[in-house]
Amino acid sequence: MEIVDVTKSHIYSPTELDRAEGQVIEALKEHSQQPIPDPDRWLGEELHRNILLTSVDAILNWARRSSLWPVICFPACCAFEFIAANASRFDLPRFGMGILRASPRQADLMITAGTLTWKMAPQVRRVYDQMPEPKWVIAMGACGISGGIFRSSYNVVPGYNRIVPVDVYVPGCPPRPEALIYGIRMLQRKIAREHTDIGLPSPLGK
Ligand code: SF4
């Protein structure tokens, strides 16, 4: 169905505009007399006949590693590399990470992009505590790993792992977006190997 774009027509008066819009609506009405088929009917028959078997661990880990939602925790300059990683050139959303959460309740990944001071440490710990389980942490950059060039400063935390448990360390000052993406891939690999205890009795009776 072709619908005329009235904005591209040569229309010089309100009357002509009304008439063009009317034509668009009439054309849409004429072609919309039957309901559009349900999406299910578009699936191939083969899909209906197939059954997938997998383990609980595999399906849970697949879902978790494919939809990591980072919480906003960017206290210093490494944040710009994270922002670059999210932009169109590196395109982090293709890993299911398109949604940066301002609320820790809706996030399961903390990427610590920047220097952490002792003054900010309680807030970072509070954000971490408010994230639901399971949750993961990537220490991004030299400051995130060890305090970096500010390590000997009285006010800088010498590594986020003093405040929260860290799963993956991404070195660099700052690490490039490729390095961060590599770290995220490593975290996804780690998640793929996790085991979820769902309380079923063991076949060995232990
Ligand atoms: S590692 Fe370098 S770029 Fe990153 S926050 Fe520290 S000083 Fe800034």
Coordinates of N, CA and C and ligand atoms in Angstrom, one line a residue:
M1 N 0.8 -1.2 0.0 CA 0.0 0.0 0.0 C 0.9 1.2 0.0
E2 N 0.6 2.1 -1.0 CA 1.4 3.3 -1.0 C 0.7 4.5 -0.4
I3 N 1.3 5.1 0.5 CA 0.6 6.3 1.1 C 1.4 7.5 0.7
V4 N 0.6 8.5 0.2 CA 1.2 9.7 -0.3 C 1.8 10.5 0.9
D5 N 3.0 11.0 0.8 CA 3.5 11.9 1.9 C 3.1 13.3 1.6
V6 N 2.2 13.8 2.3 CA 1.7 15.2 2.0 C 2.7 16.2 2.2
T7 N 3.8 15.9 3.0 CA 4.8 17.0 3.3 C 5.7 17.2 2.0
K8 N 5.7 16.2 1.1 CA 6.5 16.3 0.0 C 5.8 16.8 -1.3
S9 N 4.5 16.9 -1.2 CA 3.7 17.4 -2.3 C 3.8 18.9 -2.5
H10 N 3.5 19.3 -3.7 CA 3.5 20.8 -3.9 C 2.1 21.3 -3.5
I11 N 2.0 21.7 -2.3 CA 0.7 22.1 -1.8 C 0.8 23.6 -1.4
Y12 N -0.1 24.4 -1.9 CA 0.1 25.9 -1.7 C -1.0 26.5 -0.9
S13 N -2.1 25.7 -0.6 CA -3.2 26.3 0.2 C -3.7 25.3 1.2
P14 N -4.3 25.8 2.3 CA -4.9 24.9 3.3 C -6.0 24.0 2.7
T15 N -6.7 24.4 1.6 CA -7.7 23.6 1.0 C -7.0 22.4 0.3
E16 N -5.9 22.7 -0.4 CA -5.2 21.6 -1.1 C -4.6 20.6 0.0
L17 N -4.2 21.2 1.1 CA -3.6 20.3 2.1 C -4.7 19.4 2.7
D18 N -5.9 20.0 3.0 CA -7.0 19.2 3.5 C -7.4 18.1 2.5
R19 N -7.4 18.4 1.2 CA -7.7 17.4 0.2 C -6.7 16.3 0.2
A20 N -5.4 16.7 0.2 CA -4.3 15.7 0.2 C -4.4 14.8 1.4
E21 N -4.6 15.3 2.6 CA -4.7 14.5 3.8 C -5.9 13.6 3.7
G22 N -7.0 14.1 3.1 CA -8.2 13.3 3.0 C -7.9 12.1 2.1
Q23 N -7.1 12.3 1.0 CA -6.8 11.2 0.1 C -6.0 10.2 0.8
V24 N -5.0 10.6 1.6 CA -4.2 9.7 2.4 C -5.1 8.8 3.3
I25 N -6.0 9.5 4.0 CA -6.8 8.7 4.9 C -7.7 7.8 4.2
E26 N -8.3 8.2 3.0 CA -9.2 7.3 2.3 C -8.4 6.1 1.8
A27 N -7.1 6.4 1.3 CA -6.3 5.2 0.8 C -6.0 4.2 1.9
L28 N -5.7 4.8 3.1 CA -5.4 3.9 4.3 C -6.7 3.1 4.6
K29 N -7.8 3.8 4.6 CA -9.1 3.1 5.0 C -9.4 2.0 4.0
E30 N -9.2 2.3 2.7 CA -9.5 1.3 1.7 C -8.7 0.0 1.8
H31 N -7.4 0.2 2.3 CA -6.5 -0.9 2.4 C -6.5 -1.5 3.8
S32 N -7.4 -1.1 4.7 CA -7.4 -1.6 6.0 C -8.7 -2.2 6.4
Q33 N -9.4 -2.8 5.5 CA -10.7 -3.4 5.8 C -10.6 -4.8 6.4
Q34 N -9.4 -5.4 6.2 CA -9.3 -6.7 6.8 C -8.2 -6.7 7.9
P35 N -8.4 -7.5 9.0 CA -7.4 -7.4 10.1 C -6.1 -8.0 9.6
I36 N -5.0 -7.5 10.1 CA -3.7 -8.0 9.8 C -3.5 -9.4 10.5
P37 N -3.0 -10.4 9.8 CA -2.8 -11.7 10.4 C -2.0 -11.7 11.7
D38 N -2.3 -12.6 12.7 CA -1.5 -12.6 13.9 C -0.1 -13.0 13.5
P39 N 0.9 -12.4 14.3 CA 2.3 -12.7 14.0 C 2.6 -14.2 14.0
D40 N 1.9 -15.0 14.8 CA 2.2 -16.4 14.9 C 2.1 -17.1 13.5
R41 N 1.2 -16.6 12.7 CA 1.0 -17.2 11.4 C 2.2 -17.0 10.5
W42 N 3.0 -16.0 10.8 CA 4.1 -15.7 10.0 C 5.3 -16.6 10.3
L43 N 5.2 -17.4 11.4 CA 6.3 -18.3 11.7 C 6.2 -19.5 10.8
G44 N 7.4 -20.0 10.4 CA 7.4 -21.2 9.6 C 6.8 -22.4 10.4
E45 N 6.3 -23.4 9.6 CA 5.7 -24.6 10.3 C 6.9 -25.3 11.0
E46 N 8.1 -25.3 10.4 CA 9.2 -26.0 11.0 C 9.4 -25.6 12.5
L47 N 9.2 -24.3 12.7 CA 9.5 -23.9 14.1 C 8.5 -24.5 15.1
H48 N 7.2 -24.6 14.6 CA 6.2 -25.2 15.5 C 6.6 -26.7 15.8
R49 N 7.2 -27.4 14.9 CA 7.4 -28.8 15.1 C 8.7 -29.1 15.9
N50 N 9.5 -28.1 16.1 CA 10.8 -28.3 16.8 C 10.7 -28.1 18.3
I51 N 11.4 -28.8 19.1 CA 11.5 -28.7 20.5 C 12.9 -28.5 20.9
L52 N 13.2 -27.5 21.8 CA 14.5 -27.2 22.2 C 14.7 -27.7 23.6
L53 N 15.7 -28.5 23.9 CA 16.0 -29.0 25.2 C 17.3 -28.3 25.7
T54 N 17.3 -27.8 26.9 CA 18.6 -27.2 27.4 C 18.5 -27.3 28.9
S55 N 19.6 -26.9 29.6 CA 19.6 -27.0 31.0 C 19.2 -25.6 31.6
V56 N 18.7 -25.6 32.9 CA 18.3 -24.4 33.5 C 19.5 -23.4 33.6
D57 N 20.7 -23.9 33.9 CA 21.9 -23.1 33.9 C 22.1 -22.4 32.6
A58 N 22.0 -23.2 31.5 CA 22.4 -22.6 30.2 C 21.4 -21.5 29.8
I59 N 20.1 -21.8 30.1 CA 19.1 -20.8 29.6 C 19.2 -19.5 30.5
L60 N 19.4 -19.7 31.8 CA 19.4 -18.6 32.7 C 20.7 -17.7 32.4
N61 N 21.8 -18.4 32.3 CA 23.1 -17.7 32.0 C 23.0 -17.0 30.6
W62 N 22.4 -17.7 29.7 CA 22.3 -17.0 28.4 C 21.5 -15.7 28.5
A63 N 20.3 -15.8 29.2 CA 19.5 -14.6 29.4 C 20.3 -13.5 30.2
R64 N 21.0 -13.9 31.2 CA 21.7 -12.9 32.0 C 22.8 -12.3 31.3
R65 N 23.6 -13.1 30.6 CA 24.8 -12.4 29.9 C 24.4 -11.7 28.7
S66 N 23.2 -11.9 28.2 CA 22.7 -11.2 27.0 C 21.9 -10.0 27.3
S67 N 21.7 -9.7 28.5 CA 20.9 -8.5 28.8 C 21.5 -7.8 30.1
L68 N 22.8 -7.5 30.0 CA 23.4 -6.8 31.1 C 23.0 -5.3 31.1
W69 N 22.5 -4.9 32.1 CA 22.1 -3.4 32.2 C 23.0 -2.7 33.2
P70 N 23.8 -1.8 32.7 CA 24.8 -1.1 33.6 C 24.1 0.0 34.3
V71 N 24.5 0.1 35.6 CA 24.0 1.3 36.4 C 25.0 2.4 36.1
I72 N 24.5 3.7 36.2 CA 25.4 4.8 36.0 C 26.3 5.0 37.2
C73 N 27.6 4.9 37.0 CA 28.6 5.0 38.1 C 29.9 5.5 37.4
F74 N 29.9 6.8 37.0 CA 31.0 7.3 36.2 C 31.6 8.5 36.9
P75 N 32.5 8.3 37.9 CA 32.9 9.5 38.7 C 34.1 10.2 38.0
A76 N 34.7 9.8 36.9 CA 35.8 10.5 36.4 C 36.0 10.2 34.9
C77 N 37.3 10.5 34.4 CA 37.5 10.6 33.0 C 37.3 9.3 32.2
C78 N 37.4 8.2 32.8 CA 37.2 6.9 32.1 C 35.8 6.9 31.5
A79 N 34.9 7.7 32.1 CA 33.5 7.7 31.7 C 33.4 8.0 30.2
F80 N 34.3 8.8 29.7 CA 34.2 9.2 28.3 C 34.5 8.1 27.3
E81 N 35.3 7.2 27.8 CA 35.6 6.0 27.0 C 34.3 5.1 27.0
F82 N 33.7 5.0 28.2 CA 32.5 4.2 28.2 C 31.4 4.8 27.3
I83 N 31.3 6.2 27.3 CA 30.3 6.8 26.5 C 30.6 6.6 25.0
A84 N 31.9 6.6 24.7 CA 32.3 6.3 23.3 C 32.0 4.9 22.9
A85 N 32.1 3.9 23.9 CA 31.8 2.5 23.6 C 30.3 2.4 23.4
N86 N 29.5 3.3 24.0 CA 28.1 3.2 23.8 C 27.6 3.9 22.5
A87 N 28.4 4.7 21.9 CA 28.0 5.4 20.7 C 28.0 4.5 19.5
S88 N 27.7 5.1 18.4 CA 27.5 4.3 17.2 C 28.7 3.6 16.7
R89 N 29.9 4.1 16.9 CA 31.0 3.4 16.3 C 31.3 2.0 16.9
F90 N 31.2 2.0 18.3 CA 31.4 0.7 18.9 C 30.2 0.0 19.3
D91 N 29.1 0.7 19.6 CA 27.8 0.1 19.6 C 27.6 -1.0 20.7
L92 N 27.8 -0.6 21.9 CA 27.6 -1.6 23.0 C 26.2 -2.2 23.0
P93 N 25.2 -1.5 22.6 CA 23.8 -2.1 22.7 C 23.7 -3.4 21.9
R94 N 24.6 -3.7 21.0 CA 24.5 -5.0 20.3 C 24.8 -6.1 21.2
F95 N 25.3 -5.9 22.4 CA 25.5 -6.9 23.4 C 24.4 -7.0 24.4
G96 N 23.3 -6.3 24.0 CA 22.1 -6.3 25.0 C 22.3 -5.3 26.1
M97 N 23.2 -4.3 25.9 CA 23.5 -3.4 27.0 C 23.0 -2.0 26.6
G98 N 21.9 -1.9 25.9 CA 21.5 -0.6 25.4 C 20.9 0.3 26.4
I99 N 20.6 -0.3 27.6 CA 19.8 0.4 28.6 C 20.7 0.8 29.8
L100 N 21.1 2.0 29.8 CA 21.9 2.5 31.0 C 20.8 2.9 32.1
R101 N 21.0 2.3 33.2 CA 20.0 2.5 34.2 C 20.4 3.6 35.2
A102 N 19.6 4.6 35.5 CA 19.8 5.6 36.5 C 19.4 5.0 37.9
S103 N 18.6 4.0 37.9 CA 18.2 3.4 39.1 C 18.9 2.0 39.3
P104 N 19.6 1.9 40.5 CA 20.3 0.6 40.7 C 19.3 -0.6 40.8
R105 N 18.1 -0.4 41.1 CA 17.1 -1.5 41.2 C 16.9 -2.2 39.9
Q106 N 17.2 -1.5 38.8 CA 17.0 -2.1 37.5 C 18.3 -2.4 36.8
A107 N 19.4 -2.5 37.5 CA 20.7 -2.8 36.9 C 21.3 -4.0 37.5
D108 N 22.1 -4.7 36.7 CA 22.8 -5.8 37.3 C 24.3 -5.7 37.0
L109 N 24.8 -4.6 36.4 CA 26.2 -4.5 36.2 C 26.7 -3.1 36.6
M110 N 27.8 -3.0 37.3 CA 28.4 -1.8 37.7 C 29.7 -1.7 37.0
I111 N 29.9 -0.7 36.1 CA 31.2 -0.4 35.4 C 31.8 0.8 36.1
T112 N 32.8 0.6 36.8 CA 33.4 1.7 37.7 C 34.3 2.5 36.8
A113 N 33.8 3.5 36.1 CA 34.6 4.2 35.1 C 35.1 5.5 35.8
G114 N 36.1 5.4 36.6 CA 36.7 6.6 37.1 C 37.3 6.5 38.5
T115 N 38.1 7.5 38.9 CA 38.7 7.5 40.2 C 37.6 7.5 41.3
L116 N 37.9 6.8 42.4 CA 36.9 6.8 43.5 C 37.6 7.4 44.7
T117 N 36.9 8.4 45.3 CA 37.5 9.0 46.5 C 36.8 8.4 47.7
W118 N 37.4 8.5 48.9 CA 36.8 7.9 50.1 C 35.5 8.6 50.4
K119 N 35.4 9.9 50.0 CA 34.2 10.6 50.3 C 33.0 10.0 49.5
M120 N 33.3 9.5 48.3 CA 32.2 9.0 47.5 C 32.0 7.5 47.7
A121 N 32.9 6.8 48.4 CA 32.9 5.4 48.5 C 31.6 4.9 49.2
P122 N 31.1 5.5 50.2 CA 29.8 5.0 50.8 C 28.6 5.1 49.8
Q123 N 28.6 6.1 49.0 CA 27.5 6.2 48.0 C 27.6 5.0 46.9
V124 N 28.9 4.8 46.5 CA 29.1 3.7 45.5 C 28.6 2.4 46.2
R125 N 29.0 2.2 47.4 CA 28.6 0.9 48.1 C 27.1 0.8 48.2
R126 N 26.5 2.0 48.5 CA 25.0 2.0 48.6 C 24.4 1.6 47.3
V127 N 24.9 2.2 46.2 CA 24.3 1.9 44.9 C 24.5 0.4 44.6
Y128 N 25.7 -0.2 45.0 CA 25.9 -1.6 44.7 C 24.9 -2.4 45.6
D129 N 24.7 -2.0 46.8 CA 23.8 -2.8 47.7 C 22.4 -2.8 47.2
Q130 N 22.0 -1.7 46.5 CA 20.6 -1.6 46.1 C 20.4 -2.3 44.7
M131 N 21.5 -2.8 44.1 CA 21.3 -3.6 42.9 C 20.8 -5.0 43.3
P132 N 19.8 -5.5 42.5 CA 19.4 -6.9 42.9 C 20.4 -7.9 42.4
E133 N 20.3 -9.1 43.1 CA 21.1 -10.2 42.7 C 20.5 -10.9 41.5
P134 N 21.3 -11.5 40.6 CA 22.8 -11.5 40.6 C 23.3 -10.2 40.0
K135 N 24.5 -9.8 40.4 CA 25.1 -8.6 39.9 C 26.6 -8.7 39.8
W136 N 27.1 -7.9 38.9 CA 28.5 -8.0 38.6 C 29.2 -6.7 38.5
V137 N 30.5 -6.7 38.7 CA 31.2 -5.4 38.7 C 32.4 -5.5 37.7
I138 N 32.6 -4.5 36.9 CA 33.8 -4.4 36.1 C 34.6 -3.2 36.6
A139 N 35.8 -3.4 37.0 CA 36.7 -2.2 37.4 C 37.4 -1.7 36.1
M140 N 37.0 -0.5 35.7 CA 37.5 0.0 34.4 C 38.6 1.0 34.7
G141 N 39.8 0.8 34.1 CA 40.8 1.8 34.2 C 41.7 1.6 35.4
A142 N 42.9 2.2 35.3 CA 43.9 2.1 36.4 C 43.4 2.6 37.7
C143 N 42.6 3.6 37.7 CA 42.0 4.2 38.9 C 41.0 3.2 39.5
G144 N 40.2 2.5 38.7 CA 39.3 1.6 39.2 C 39.9 0.3 39.7
I145 N 41.1 0.0 39.2 CA 41.8 -1.2 39.6 C 42.6 -1.0 40.9
S146 N 43.4 0.1 40.9 CA 44.3 0.3 42.0 C 44.4 1.7 42.5
G147 N 43.6 2.6 42.0 CA 43.8 4.0 42.3 C 44.6 4.8 41.3
G148 N 45.3 4.0 40.4 CA 46.0 4.6 39.3 C 47.1 5.6 39.8
I149 N 47.2 6.7 39.0 CA 48.2 7.7 39.4 C 47.9 8.4 40.7
F150 N 46.7 8.3 41.2 CA 46.3 8.9 42.4 C 46.4 8.0 43.6
R151 N 47.0 6.8 43.4 CA 47.0 5.8 44.4 C 47.5 6.2 45.8
S152 N 48.6 7.0 45.7 CA 49.2 7.4 47.0 C 48.5 8.6 47.6
S153 N 47.5 9.1 47.0 CA 46.8 10.3 47.5 C 46.0 9.9 48.8
Y154 N 45.9 10.8 49.7 CA 45.2 10.4 51.0 C 43.7 10.2 50.8
N155 N 43.1 10.8 49.7 CA 41.7 10.8 49.6 C 41.1 9.8 48.5
V156 N 42.1 9.0 47.9 CA 41.6 8.1 46.8 C 41.6 6.7 47.3
V157 N 40.5 6.0 46.9 CA 40.4 4.5 47.2 C 41.4 3.8 46.3
P158 N 42.3 3.0 46.8 CA 43.2 2.3 45.9 C 42.6 1.0 45.3
G159 N 41.6 1.2 44.6 CA 40.9 0.1 43.9 C 39.5 -0.1 44.4
Y160 N 38.6 -0.3 43.5 CA 37.1 -0.5 43.8 C 37.0 -1.8 44.6
N161 N 37.9 -2.7 44.5 CA 37.7 -3.9 45.2 C 37.9 -3.8 46.7
R162 N 38.2 -2.6 47.2 CA 38.1 -2.3 48.6 C 36.7 -2.1 49.1
I163 N 35.8 -1.7 48.1 CA 34.5 -1.3 48.4 C 33.4 -2.4 48.0
V164 N 33.6 -2.9 46.7 CA 32.7 -3.9 46.2 C 33.5 -5.0 45.5
P165 N 32.9 -6.2 45.5 CA 33.6 -7.3 44.8 C 33.7 -7.1 43.3
V166 N 34.9 -7.2 42.7 CA 35.1 -7.0 41.3 C 35.2 -8.3 40.5
D167 N 34.5 -8.4 39.4 CA 34.6 -9.6 38.6 C 35.6 -9.6 37.5
V168 N 35.7 -8.4 36.9 CA 36.7 -8.3 35.7 C 37.4 -7.0 35.9
Y169 N 38.7 -7.0 35.6 CA 39.5 -5.8 35.6 C 39.9 -5.4 34.2
V170 N 39.7 -4.2 33.8 CA 40.1 -3.7 32.5 C 41.1 -2.6 32.6
P171 N 42.4 -3.0 32.3 CA 43.5 -2.0 32.6 C 43.6 -0.9 31.5
G172 N 44.3 0.2 31.8 CA 44.5 1.3 30.9 C 44.2 2.6 31.5
C173 N 44.7 3.7 30.9 CA 44.4 5.0 31.5 C 44.2 6.0 30.4
P174 N 43.1 6.1 29.9 CA 41.9 5.2 30.1 C 42.0 4.0 29.2
P175 N 41.3 2.9 29.5 CA 41.2 1.8 28.5 C 40.3 2.3 27.3
R176 N 40.7 1.9 26.1 CA 40.0 2.2 24.9 C 38.6 1.4 24.9
P177 N 37.7 1.9 24.1 CA 36.4 1.2 24.1 C 36.6 -0.3 23.7
E178 N 37.6 -0.6 22.8 CA 37.8 -2.0 22.5 C 38.1 -2.9 23.7
A179 N 39.0 -2.2 24.6 CA 39.4 -3.0 25.8 C 38.2 -3.2 26.7
L180 N 37.3 -2.2 26.8 CA 36.1 -2.3 27.7 C 35.2 -3.4 27.1
I181 N 35.1 -3.4 25.8 CA 34.2 -4.5 25.2 C 34.8 -5.8 25.4
Y182 N 36.2 -5.9 25.3 CA 36.8 -7.2 25.6 C 36.5 -7.6 27.0
G183 N 36.6 -6.7 28.0 CA 36.3 -7.0 29.4 C 34.8 -7.5 29.5
I184 N 33.9 -6.8 28.8 CA 32.5 -7.2 28.9 C 32.4 -8.7 28.4
R185 N 33.1 -8.9 27.3 CA 33.0 -10.3 26.7 C 33.5 -11.3 27.7
M186 N 34.6 -10.9 28.4 CA 35.1 -11.9 29.4 C 34.1 -12.1 30.6
L187 N 33.4 -11.0 30.9 CA 32.4 -11.2 32.0 C 31.3 -12.1 31.5
Q188 N 30.9 -11.9 30.2 CA 29.8 -12.8 29.7 C 30.3 -14.2 29.7
R189 N 31.6 -14.5 29.4 CA 32.1 -15.8 29.5 C 32.0 -16.4 30.9
K190 N 32.3 -15.5 31.9 CA 32.3 -15.9 33.3 C 30.8 -16.2 33.7
I191 N 29.9 -15.4 33.3 CA 28.5 -15.6 33.6 C 28.0 -17.0 33.0
A192 N 28.5 -17.3 31.8 CA 28.1 -18.5 31.1 C 28.5 -19.7 31.9
R193 N 29.4 -19.6 32.8 CA 29.9 -20.8 33.5 C 29.3 -20.8 34.9
E194 N 28.4 -19.9 35.3 CA 27.8 -19.9 36.6 C 26.8 -20.9 36.8
H195 N 26.6 -21.3 38.1 CA 25.6 -22.4 38.4 C 24.6 -21.8 39.3
T196 N 23.3 -22.1 38.9 CA 22.2 -21.6 39.8 C 21.6 -22.8 40.5
D197 N 21.6 -22.6 41.8 CA 21.0 -23.7 42.7 C 19.5 -23.4 42.8
I198 N 18.7 -24.2 42.1 CA 17.2 -23.9 42.2 C 16.5 -24.9 43.1
G199 N 17.3 -25.6 44.0 CA 16.7 -26.3 45.1 C 16.2 -27.7 44.7
L200 N 16.5 -28.2 43.5 CA 16.1 -29.5 43.1 C 16.9 -30.6 43.8
P201 N 16.4 -31.7 44.2 CA 17.2 -32.7 44.8 C 18.2 -33.3 43.8
S202 N 19.4 -33.6 44.3 CA 20.5 -34.1 43.4 C 20.2 -35.5 43.0
P203 N 20.4 -36.0 41.8 CA 20.2 -37.4 41.4 C 21.1 -38.3 42.2
L204 N 22.2 -37.8 42.8 CA 23.0 -38.7 43.6 C 22.6 -38.7 45.1
G205 N 21.5 -37.9 45.4 CA 21.0 -37.9 46.8 C 21.8 -37.2 47.8
K206 N 22.7 -36.3 47.3 CA 23.6 -35.5 48.2 C 23.0 -34.2 48.4
Ligands
SF4_1 S1 42.4 5.5 34.8 FE1 43.1 7.4 33.8 S2 41.4 8.0 32.5 FE2 40.6 6.6 33.9 S3 39.8 7.8 35.6 FE3 41.9 7.2 36.1 S4 43.1 9.0 35.4 FE4 41.1 9.1 34.4

